[in-house]
mmCIF file of C-alpha atoms in Angstrom:
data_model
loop_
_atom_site.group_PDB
_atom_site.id
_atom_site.type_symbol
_atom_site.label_atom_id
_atom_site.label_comp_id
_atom_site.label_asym_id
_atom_site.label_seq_id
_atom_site.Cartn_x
_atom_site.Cartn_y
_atom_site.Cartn_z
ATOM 1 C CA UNK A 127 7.884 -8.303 24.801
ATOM 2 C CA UNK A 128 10.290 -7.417 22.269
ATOM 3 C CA UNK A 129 11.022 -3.485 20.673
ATOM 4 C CA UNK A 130 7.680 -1.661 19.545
ATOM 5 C CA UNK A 131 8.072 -2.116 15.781
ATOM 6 C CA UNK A 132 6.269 0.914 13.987
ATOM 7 C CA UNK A 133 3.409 -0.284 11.342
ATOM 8 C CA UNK A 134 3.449 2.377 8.613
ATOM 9 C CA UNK A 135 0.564 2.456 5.758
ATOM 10 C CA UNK A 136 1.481 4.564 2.601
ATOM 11 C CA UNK A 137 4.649 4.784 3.790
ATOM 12 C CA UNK A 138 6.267 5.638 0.014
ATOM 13 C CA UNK A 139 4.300 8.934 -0.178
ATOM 14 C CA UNK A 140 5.124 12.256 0.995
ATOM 15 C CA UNK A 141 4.484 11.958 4.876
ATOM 16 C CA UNK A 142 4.871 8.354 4.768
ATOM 17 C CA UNK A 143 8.356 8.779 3.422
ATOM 18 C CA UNK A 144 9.193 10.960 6.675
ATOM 19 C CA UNK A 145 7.394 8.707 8.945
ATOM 20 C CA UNK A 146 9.368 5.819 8.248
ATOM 21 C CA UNK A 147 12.250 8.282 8.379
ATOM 22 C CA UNK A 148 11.530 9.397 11.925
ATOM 23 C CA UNK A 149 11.145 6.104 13.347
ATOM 24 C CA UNK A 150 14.463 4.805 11.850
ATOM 25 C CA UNK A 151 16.159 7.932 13.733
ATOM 26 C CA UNK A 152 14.734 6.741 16.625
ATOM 27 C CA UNK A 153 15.912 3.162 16.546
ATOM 28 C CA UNK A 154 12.895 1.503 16.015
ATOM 29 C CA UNK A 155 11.901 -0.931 13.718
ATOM 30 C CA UNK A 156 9.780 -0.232 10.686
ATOM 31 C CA UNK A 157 7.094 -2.287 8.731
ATOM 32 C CA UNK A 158 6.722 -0.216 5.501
ATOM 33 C CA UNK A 159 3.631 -0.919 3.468
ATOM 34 C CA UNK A 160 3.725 0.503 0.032
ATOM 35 C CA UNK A 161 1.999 -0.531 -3.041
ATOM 36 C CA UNK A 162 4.261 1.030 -5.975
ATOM 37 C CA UNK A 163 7.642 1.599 -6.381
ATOM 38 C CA UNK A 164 10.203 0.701 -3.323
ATOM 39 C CA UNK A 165 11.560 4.144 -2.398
ATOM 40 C CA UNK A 166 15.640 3.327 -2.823
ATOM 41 C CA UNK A 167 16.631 5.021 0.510
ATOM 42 C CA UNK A 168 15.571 1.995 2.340
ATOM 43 C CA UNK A 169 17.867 -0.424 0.519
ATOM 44 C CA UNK A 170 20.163 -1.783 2.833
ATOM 45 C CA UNK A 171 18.715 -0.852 6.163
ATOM 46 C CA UNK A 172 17.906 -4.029 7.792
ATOM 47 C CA UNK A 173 15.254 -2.109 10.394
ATOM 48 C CA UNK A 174 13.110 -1.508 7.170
ATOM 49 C CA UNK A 175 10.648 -4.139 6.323
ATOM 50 C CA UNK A 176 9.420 -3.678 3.092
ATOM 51 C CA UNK A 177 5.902 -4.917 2.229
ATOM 52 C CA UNK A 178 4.276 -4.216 -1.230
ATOM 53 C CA UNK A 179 0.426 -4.556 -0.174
ATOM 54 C CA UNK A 180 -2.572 -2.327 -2.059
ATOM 55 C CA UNK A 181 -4.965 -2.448 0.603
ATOM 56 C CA UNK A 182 -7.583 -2.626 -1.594
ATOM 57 C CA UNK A 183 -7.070 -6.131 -3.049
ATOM 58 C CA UNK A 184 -9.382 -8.929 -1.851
ATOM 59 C CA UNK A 185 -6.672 -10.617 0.349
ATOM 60 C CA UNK A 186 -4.861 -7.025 1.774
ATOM 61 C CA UNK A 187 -6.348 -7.668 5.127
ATOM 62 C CA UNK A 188 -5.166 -11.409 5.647
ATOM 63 C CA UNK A 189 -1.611 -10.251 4.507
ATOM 64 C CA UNK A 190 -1.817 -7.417 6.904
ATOM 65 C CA UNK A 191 -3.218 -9.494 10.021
ATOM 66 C CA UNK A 192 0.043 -12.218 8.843
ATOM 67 C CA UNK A 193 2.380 -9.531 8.893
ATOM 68 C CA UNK A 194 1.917 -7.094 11.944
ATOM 69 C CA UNK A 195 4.168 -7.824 14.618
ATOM 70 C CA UNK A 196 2.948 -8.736 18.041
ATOM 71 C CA UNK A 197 4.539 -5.513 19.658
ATOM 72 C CA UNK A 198 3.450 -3.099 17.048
ATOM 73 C CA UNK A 199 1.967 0.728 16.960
ATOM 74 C CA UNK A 200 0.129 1.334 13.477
ATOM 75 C CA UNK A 201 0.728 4.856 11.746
ATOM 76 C CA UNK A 202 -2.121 4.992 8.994
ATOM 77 C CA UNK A 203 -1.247 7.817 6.435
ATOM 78 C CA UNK A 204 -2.048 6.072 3.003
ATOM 79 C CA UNK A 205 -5.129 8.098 1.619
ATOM 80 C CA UNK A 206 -5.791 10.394 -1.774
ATOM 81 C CA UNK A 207 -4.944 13.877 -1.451
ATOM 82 C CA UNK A 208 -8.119 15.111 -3.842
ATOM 83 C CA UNK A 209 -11.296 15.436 -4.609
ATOM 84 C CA UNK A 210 -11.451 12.554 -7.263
ATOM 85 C CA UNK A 211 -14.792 10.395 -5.631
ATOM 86 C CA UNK A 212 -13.266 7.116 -7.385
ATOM 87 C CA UNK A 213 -10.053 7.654 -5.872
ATOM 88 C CA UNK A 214 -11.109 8.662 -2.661
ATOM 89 C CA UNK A 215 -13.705 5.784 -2.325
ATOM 90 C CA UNK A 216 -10.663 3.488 -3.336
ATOM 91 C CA UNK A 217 -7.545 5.492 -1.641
ATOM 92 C CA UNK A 218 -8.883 6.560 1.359
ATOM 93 C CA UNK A 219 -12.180 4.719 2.411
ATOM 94 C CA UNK A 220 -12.094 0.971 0.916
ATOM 95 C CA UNK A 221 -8.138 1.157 2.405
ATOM 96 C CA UNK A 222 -9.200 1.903 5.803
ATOM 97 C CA UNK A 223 -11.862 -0.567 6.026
ATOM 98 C CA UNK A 224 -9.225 -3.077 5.359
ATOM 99 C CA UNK A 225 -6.433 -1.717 8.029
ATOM 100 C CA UNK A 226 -9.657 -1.221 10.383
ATOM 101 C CA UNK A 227 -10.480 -5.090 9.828
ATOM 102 C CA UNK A 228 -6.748 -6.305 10.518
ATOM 103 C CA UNK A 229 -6.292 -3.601 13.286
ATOM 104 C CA UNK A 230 -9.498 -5.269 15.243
ATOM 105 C CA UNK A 231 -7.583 -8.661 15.538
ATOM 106 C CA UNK A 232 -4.159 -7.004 17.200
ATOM 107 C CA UNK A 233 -3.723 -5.111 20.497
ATOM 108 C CA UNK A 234 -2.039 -2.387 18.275
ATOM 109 C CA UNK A 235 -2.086 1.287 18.753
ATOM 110 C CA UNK A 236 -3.394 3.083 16.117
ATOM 111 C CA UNK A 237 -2.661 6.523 14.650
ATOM 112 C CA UNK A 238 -4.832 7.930 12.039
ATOM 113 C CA UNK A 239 -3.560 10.773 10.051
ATOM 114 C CA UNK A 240 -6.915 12.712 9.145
ATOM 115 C CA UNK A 241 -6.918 16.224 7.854
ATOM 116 C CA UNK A 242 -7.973 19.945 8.882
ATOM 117 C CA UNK A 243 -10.654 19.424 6.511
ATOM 118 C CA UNK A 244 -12.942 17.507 9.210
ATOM 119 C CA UNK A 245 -13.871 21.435 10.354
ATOM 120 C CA UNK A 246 -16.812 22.974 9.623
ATOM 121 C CA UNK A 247 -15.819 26.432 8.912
ATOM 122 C CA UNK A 248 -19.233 27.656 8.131
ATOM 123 C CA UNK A 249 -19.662 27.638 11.671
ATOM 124 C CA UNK A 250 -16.627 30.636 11.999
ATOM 125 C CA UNK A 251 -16.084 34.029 11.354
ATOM 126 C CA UNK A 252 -12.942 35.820 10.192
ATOM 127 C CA UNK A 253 -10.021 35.726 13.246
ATOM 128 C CA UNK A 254 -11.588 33.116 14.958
ATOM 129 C CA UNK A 255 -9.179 29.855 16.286
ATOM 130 C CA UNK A 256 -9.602 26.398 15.352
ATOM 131 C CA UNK A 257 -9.530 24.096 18.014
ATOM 132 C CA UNK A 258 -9.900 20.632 18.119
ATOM 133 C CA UNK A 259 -13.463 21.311 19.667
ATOM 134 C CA UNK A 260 -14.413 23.164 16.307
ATOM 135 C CA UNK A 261 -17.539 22.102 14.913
ATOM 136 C CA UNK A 262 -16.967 19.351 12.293
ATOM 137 C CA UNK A 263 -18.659 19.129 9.029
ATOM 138 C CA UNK A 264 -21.891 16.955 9.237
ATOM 139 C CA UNK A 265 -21.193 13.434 8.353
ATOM 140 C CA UNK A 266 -22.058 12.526 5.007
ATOM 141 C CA UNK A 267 -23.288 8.927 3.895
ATOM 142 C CA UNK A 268 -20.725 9.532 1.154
ATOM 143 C CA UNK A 269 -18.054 11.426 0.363
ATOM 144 C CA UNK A 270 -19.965 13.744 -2.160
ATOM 145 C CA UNK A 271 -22.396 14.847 -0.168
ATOM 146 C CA UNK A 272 -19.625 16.578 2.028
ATOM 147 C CA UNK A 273 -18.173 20.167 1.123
ATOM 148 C CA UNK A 274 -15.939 19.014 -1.340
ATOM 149 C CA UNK A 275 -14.845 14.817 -1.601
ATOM 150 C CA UNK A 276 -11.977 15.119 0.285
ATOM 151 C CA UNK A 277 -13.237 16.795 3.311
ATOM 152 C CA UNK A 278 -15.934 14.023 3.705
ATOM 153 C CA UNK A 279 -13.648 11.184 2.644
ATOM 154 C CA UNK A 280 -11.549 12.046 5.810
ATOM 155 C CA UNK A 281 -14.604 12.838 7.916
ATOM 156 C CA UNK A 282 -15.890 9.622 7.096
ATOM 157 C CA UNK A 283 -12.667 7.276 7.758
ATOM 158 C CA UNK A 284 -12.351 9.154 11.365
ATOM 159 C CA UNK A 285 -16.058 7.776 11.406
ATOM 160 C CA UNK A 286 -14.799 4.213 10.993
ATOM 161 C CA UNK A 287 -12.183 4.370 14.313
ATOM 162 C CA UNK A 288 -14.312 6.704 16.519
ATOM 163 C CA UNK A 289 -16.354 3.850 18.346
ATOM 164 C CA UNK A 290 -13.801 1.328 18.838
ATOM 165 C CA UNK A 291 -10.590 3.318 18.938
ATOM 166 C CA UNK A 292 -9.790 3.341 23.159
ATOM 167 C CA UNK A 293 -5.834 3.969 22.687
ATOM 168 C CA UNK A 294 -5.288 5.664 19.637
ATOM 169 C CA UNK A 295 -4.707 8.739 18.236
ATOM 170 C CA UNK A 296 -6.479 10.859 15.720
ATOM 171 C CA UNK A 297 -4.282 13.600 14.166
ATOM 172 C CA UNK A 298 -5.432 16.448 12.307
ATOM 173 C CA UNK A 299 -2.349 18.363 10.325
ATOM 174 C CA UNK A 300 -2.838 21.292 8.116
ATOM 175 C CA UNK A 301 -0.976 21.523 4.852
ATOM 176 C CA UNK A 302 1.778 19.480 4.597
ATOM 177 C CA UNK A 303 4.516 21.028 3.465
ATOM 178 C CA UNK A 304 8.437 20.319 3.203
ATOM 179 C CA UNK A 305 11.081 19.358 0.792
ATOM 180 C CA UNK A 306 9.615 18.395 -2.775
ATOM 181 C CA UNK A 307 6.546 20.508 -1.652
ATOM 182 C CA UNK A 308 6.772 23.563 -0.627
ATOM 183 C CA UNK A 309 3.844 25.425 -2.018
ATOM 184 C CA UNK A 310 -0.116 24.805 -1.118
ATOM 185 C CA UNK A 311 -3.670 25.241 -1.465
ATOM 186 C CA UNK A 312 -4.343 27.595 0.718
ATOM 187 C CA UNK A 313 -3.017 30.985 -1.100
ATOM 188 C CA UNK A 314 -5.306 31.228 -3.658
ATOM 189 C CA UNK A 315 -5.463 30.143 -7.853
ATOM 190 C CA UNK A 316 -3.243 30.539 -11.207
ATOM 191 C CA UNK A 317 -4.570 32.525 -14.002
ATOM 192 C CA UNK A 318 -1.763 32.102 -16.673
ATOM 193 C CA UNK A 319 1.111 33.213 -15.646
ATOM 194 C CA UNK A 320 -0.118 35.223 -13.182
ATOM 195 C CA UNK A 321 -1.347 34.259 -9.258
ATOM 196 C CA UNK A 322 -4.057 35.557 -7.606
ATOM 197 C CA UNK A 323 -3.537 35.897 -4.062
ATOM 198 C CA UNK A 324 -6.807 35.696 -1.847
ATOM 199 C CA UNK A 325 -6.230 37.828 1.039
ATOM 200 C CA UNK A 326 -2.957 38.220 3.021
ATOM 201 C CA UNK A 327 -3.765 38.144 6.888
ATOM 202 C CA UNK A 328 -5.171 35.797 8.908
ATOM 203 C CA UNK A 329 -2.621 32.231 10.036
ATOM 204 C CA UNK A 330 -2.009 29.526 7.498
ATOM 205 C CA UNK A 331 -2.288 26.123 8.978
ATOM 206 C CA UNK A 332 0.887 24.664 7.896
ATOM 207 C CA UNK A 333 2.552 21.324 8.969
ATOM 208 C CA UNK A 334 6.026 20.915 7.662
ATOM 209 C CA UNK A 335 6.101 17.094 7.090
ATOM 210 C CA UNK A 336 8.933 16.398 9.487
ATOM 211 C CA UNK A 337 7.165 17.829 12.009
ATOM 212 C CA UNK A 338 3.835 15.819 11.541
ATOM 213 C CA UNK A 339 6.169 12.458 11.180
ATOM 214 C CA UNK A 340 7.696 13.662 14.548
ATOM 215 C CA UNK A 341 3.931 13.649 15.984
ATOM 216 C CA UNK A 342 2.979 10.428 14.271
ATOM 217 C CA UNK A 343 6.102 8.591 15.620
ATOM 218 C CA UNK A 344 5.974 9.886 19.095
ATOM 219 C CA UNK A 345 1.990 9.177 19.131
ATOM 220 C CA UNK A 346 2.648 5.486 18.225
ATOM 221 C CA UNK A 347 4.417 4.795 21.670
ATOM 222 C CA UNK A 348 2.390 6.896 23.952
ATOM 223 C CA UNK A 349 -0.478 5.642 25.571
ATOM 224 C CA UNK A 350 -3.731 7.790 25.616
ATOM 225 C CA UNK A 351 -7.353 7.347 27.368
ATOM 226 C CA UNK A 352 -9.921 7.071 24.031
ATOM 227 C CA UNK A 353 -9.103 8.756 21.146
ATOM 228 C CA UNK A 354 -6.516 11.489 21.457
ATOM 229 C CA UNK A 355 -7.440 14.360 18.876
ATOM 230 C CA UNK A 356 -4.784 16.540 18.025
ATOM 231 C CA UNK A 357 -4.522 19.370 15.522
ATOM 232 C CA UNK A 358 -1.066 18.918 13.682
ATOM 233 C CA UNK A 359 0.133 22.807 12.774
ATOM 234 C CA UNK A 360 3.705 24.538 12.778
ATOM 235 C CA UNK A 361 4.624 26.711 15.689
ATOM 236 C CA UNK A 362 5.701 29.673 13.244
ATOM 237 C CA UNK A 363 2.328 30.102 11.383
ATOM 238 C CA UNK A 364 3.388 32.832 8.417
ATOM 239 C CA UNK A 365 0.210 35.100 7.007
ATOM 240 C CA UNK A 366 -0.250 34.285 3.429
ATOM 241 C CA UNK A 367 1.821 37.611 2.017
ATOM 242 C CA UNK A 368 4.764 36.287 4.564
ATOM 243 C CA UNK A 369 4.476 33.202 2.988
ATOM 244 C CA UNK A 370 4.745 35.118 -0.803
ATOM 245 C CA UNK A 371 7.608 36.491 0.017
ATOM 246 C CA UNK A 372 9.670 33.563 1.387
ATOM 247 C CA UNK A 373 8.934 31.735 -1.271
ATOM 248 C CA UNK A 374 9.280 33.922 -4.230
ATOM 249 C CA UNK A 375 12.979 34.732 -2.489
ATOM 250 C CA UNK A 376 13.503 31.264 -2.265
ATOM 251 C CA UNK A 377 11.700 29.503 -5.395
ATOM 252 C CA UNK A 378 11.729 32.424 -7.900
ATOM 253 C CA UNK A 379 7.698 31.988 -8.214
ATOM 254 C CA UNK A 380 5.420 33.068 -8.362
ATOM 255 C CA UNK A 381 6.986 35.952 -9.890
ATOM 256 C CA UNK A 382 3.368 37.573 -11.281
ATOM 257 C CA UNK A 383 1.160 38.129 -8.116
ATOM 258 C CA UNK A 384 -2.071 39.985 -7.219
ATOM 259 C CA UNK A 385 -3.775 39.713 -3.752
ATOM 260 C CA UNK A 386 -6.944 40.399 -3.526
ATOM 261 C CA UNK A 387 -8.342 41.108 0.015
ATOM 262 C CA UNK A 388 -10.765 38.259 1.251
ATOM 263 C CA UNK A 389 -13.483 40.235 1.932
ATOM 264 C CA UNK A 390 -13.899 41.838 -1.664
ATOM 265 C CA UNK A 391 -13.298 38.255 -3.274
ATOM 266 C CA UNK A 392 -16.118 36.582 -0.685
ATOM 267 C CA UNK A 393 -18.475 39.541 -2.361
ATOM 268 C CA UNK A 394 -17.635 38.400 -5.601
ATOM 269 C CA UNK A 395 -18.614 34.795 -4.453
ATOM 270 C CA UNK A 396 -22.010 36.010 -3.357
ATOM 271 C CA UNK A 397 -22.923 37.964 -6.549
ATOM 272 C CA UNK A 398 -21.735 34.710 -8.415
ATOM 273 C CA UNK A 399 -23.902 32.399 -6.413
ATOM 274 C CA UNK A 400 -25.935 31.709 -9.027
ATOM 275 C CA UNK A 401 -24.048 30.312 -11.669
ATOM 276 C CA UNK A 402 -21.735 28.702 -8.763
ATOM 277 C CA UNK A 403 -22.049 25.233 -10.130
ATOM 278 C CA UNK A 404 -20.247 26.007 -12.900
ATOM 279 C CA UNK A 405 -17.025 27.608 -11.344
ATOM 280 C CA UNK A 406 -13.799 25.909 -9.450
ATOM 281 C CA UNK A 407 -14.216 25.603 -6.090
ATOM 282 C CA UNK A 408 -12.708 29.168 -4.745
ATOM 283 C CA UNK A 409 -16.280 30.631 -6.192
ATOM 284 C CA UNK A 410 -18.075 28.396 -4.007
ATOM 285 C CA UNK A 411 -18.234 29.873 -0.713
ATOM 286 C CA UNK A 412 -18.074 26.954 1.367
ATOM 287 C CA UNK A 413 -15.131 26.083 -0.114
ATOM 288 C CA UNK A 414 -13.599 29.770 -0.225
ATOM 289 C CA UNK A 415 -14.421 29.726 3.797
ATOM 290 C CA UNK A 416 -12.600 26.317 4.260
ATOM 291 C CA UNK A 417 -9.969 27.284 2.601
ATOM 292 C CA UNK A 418 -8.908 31.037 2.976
ATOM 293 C CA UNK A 419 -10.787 32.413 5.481
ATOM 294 C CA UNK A 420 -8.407 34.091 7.581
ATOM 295 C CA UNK A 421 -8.639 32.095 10.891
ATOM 296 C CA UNK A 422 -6.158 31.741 13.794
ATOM 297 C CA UNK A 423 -4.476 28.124 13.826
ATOM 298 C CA UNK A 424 -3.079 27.572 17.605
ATOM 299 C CA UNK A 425 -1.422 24.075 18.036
ATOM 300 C CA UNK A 426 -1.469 24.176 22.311
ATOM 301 C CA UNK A 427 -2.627 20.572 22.617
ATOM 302 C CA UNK A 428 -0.086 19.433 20.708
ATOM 303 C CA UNK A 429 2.485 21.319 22.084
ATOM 304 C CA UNK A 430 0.687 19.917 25.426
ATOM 305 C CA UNK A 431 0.838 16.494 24.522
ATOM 306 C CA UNK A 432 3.873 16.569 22.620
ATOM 307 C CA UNK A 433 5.962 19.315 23.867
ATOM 308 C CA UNK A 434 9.212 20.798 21.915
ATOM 309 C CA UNK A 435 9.662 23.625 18.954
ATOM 310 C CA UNK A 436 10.094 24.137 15.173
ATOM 311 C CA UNK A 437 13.801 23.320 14.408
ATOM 312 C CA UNK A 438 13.522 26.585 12.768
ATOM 313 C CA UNK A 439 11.847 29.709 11.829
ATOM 314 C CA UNK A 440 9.109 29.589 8.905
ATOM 315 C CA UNK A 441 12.060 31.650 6.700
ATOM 316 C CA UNK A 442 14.891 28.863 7.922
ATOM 317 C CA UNK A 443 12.338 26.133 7.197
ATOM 318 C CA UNK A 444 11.711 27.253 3.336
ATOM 319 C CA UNK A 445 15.428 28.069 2.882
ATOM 320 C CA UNK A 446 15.996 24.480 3.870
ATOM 321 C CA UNK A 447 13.364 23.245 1.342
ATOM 322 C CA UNK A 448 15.186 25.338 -1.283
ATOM 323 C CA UNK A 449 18.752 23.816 0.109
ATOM 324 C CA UNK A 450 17.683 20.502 -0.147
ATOM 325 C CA UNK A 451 16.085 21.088 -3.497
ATOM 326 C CA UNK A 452 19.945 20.546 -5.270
#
């Protein structure tokens, strides 16, 4: 049996970028599926094996089943970040049926990067901690019928492994975050050029993406009874007004901000409830819950299973972002 070789699926995107990354730090041997543009940091790294593949053409899982190596571990991070239902149904779901079909001919492990969003936060109140034994949102026959598309997009490719997956991991990161992409969804909405701020306690779930490739990687060589689920979240969780300020000291922006505290906004929500439809998503309160609810975000099964610490602080981590920014 020769050296694991590490399988990576949208590895030219944001965490795929740092997966591939990780594993070449490591020493170990990377098969890099992209479908775009070949990032140019791979060029002449002979442990990089490029293959452009969109894993939604007819003969994507053929290619796939030709190319996997016979020691391999599979790291599965190409989906679409959004709530677009053609892209998702595309992106997310038609790409995983086709790694699920060539995964079922190989003796590979498999790690699935899911999302947070799986949770059902209807079913918390204010402070509570998610856990990976959180309610998840009910399973939808499509991703539509789910919260918002994304949330049932990932609910429904975890759907696809759960039966068959007996060494594998399923890992559930917050908002990634890093270099290139430091701010996030959870803080709240532009209006011009001012932000609005939607409360400023309560954990946010981050997961800086060197971190989560750090998890992935590891998670492809270690062996695990079933599915291993494991919440993906930063061991220096900031509150949303620490978060303001280490970004406005670092970025500049947003220079304009208002918070308004989460319980006077979820009011508004209510009173609104009729007209609902009509408004973005933060005056839907399913959506406002899932998002900003101020929750506690513990990550003590992954610091179980995969013990170490944050290189840095939260501060040290965004002052790196900015750093590596020029």
């Amino acid at each position: 049996m020769g050296q694991l070789t590490i399988a990576i699926t949208g590895a030219g995107g944001f965490l795929g970028r740092a997966c591939v990354a990780e594993a070449r730090r490591r020493g170990l041997p990377v098969l890099a599926l992209y479908r775009n543009s070949l990032p140019g940091d791979w060029a002449g790294d002979a442990g990089i094996t490029p293959l452009q593949l969109d894993l939604t053409a007819p003969d994507a899982a053929d290619r796939l089943r030709a190319a996997l190596p016979e020691d391999c571990a599979i790291i599965h991070a190409a989906a679409h970040l959004g709530d677009n239902l053609a892209a998702v149904a595309r992106d997310t779901l038609s790409a995983t049926r086709t790694l699920r079909d060539a995964w079922r001919d190989s003796d590979a492990r498999l790690v699935l990067i899911s999302s947070l969003a799986v949770y059902d936060t209807d079913a918390l109140a204010p402070g509570d901690a998610v856990s990976e034994s959180t309610p998840l949102i009910p399973l939808p026959d499509t991703p539509e019928q789910a919260r918002d598309a994304y949330a049932g997009s990932k609910r429904l490719q975890e759907a696809l492994f759960l039966d068959d997956l007996q060494d594998g991991w399923i890992l559930r990161p917050g908002a990634l975050w890093g270099p290139g992409r430091t701010w996030h969804a959870l803080q709240g909405f532009r209006a011009s050029k001012l932000f609005v701020t939607i409360g400023s306690h309560g954990e946010l779930p981050l997961a800086h993406v060197d971190l989560c490739a750090q998890i992935a990687v590891e998670a492809a060589r270690t062996p695990t009874p079933g599915p291993g689920i494991v919440n993906v979240f930063d061991d220096d969780r900031p509150t949303r007004a620490r978060f303001l300020r280490a970004h406005r000291r670092c970025f500049g922006w947003p220079r304009l901000n208002v918070t308004v505290p989460y319980g006077a906004w979820l009011a508004l929500v209510r009173l609104l409830k009729p007209i609902s439809g009509n408004l973005p998503g933060l005056f839907r309160e399913n959506i406002l819950r899932a998002r900003l609810m101020p929750l506690r975000y513990p990550n003590t099964r992954m610091r179980s299973a995969f013990p170490g610490e944050d290189i840095d602080t939260f501060e040290g981590l965004m002052t790196r972002a900015a750093e590596d920014r020029g």
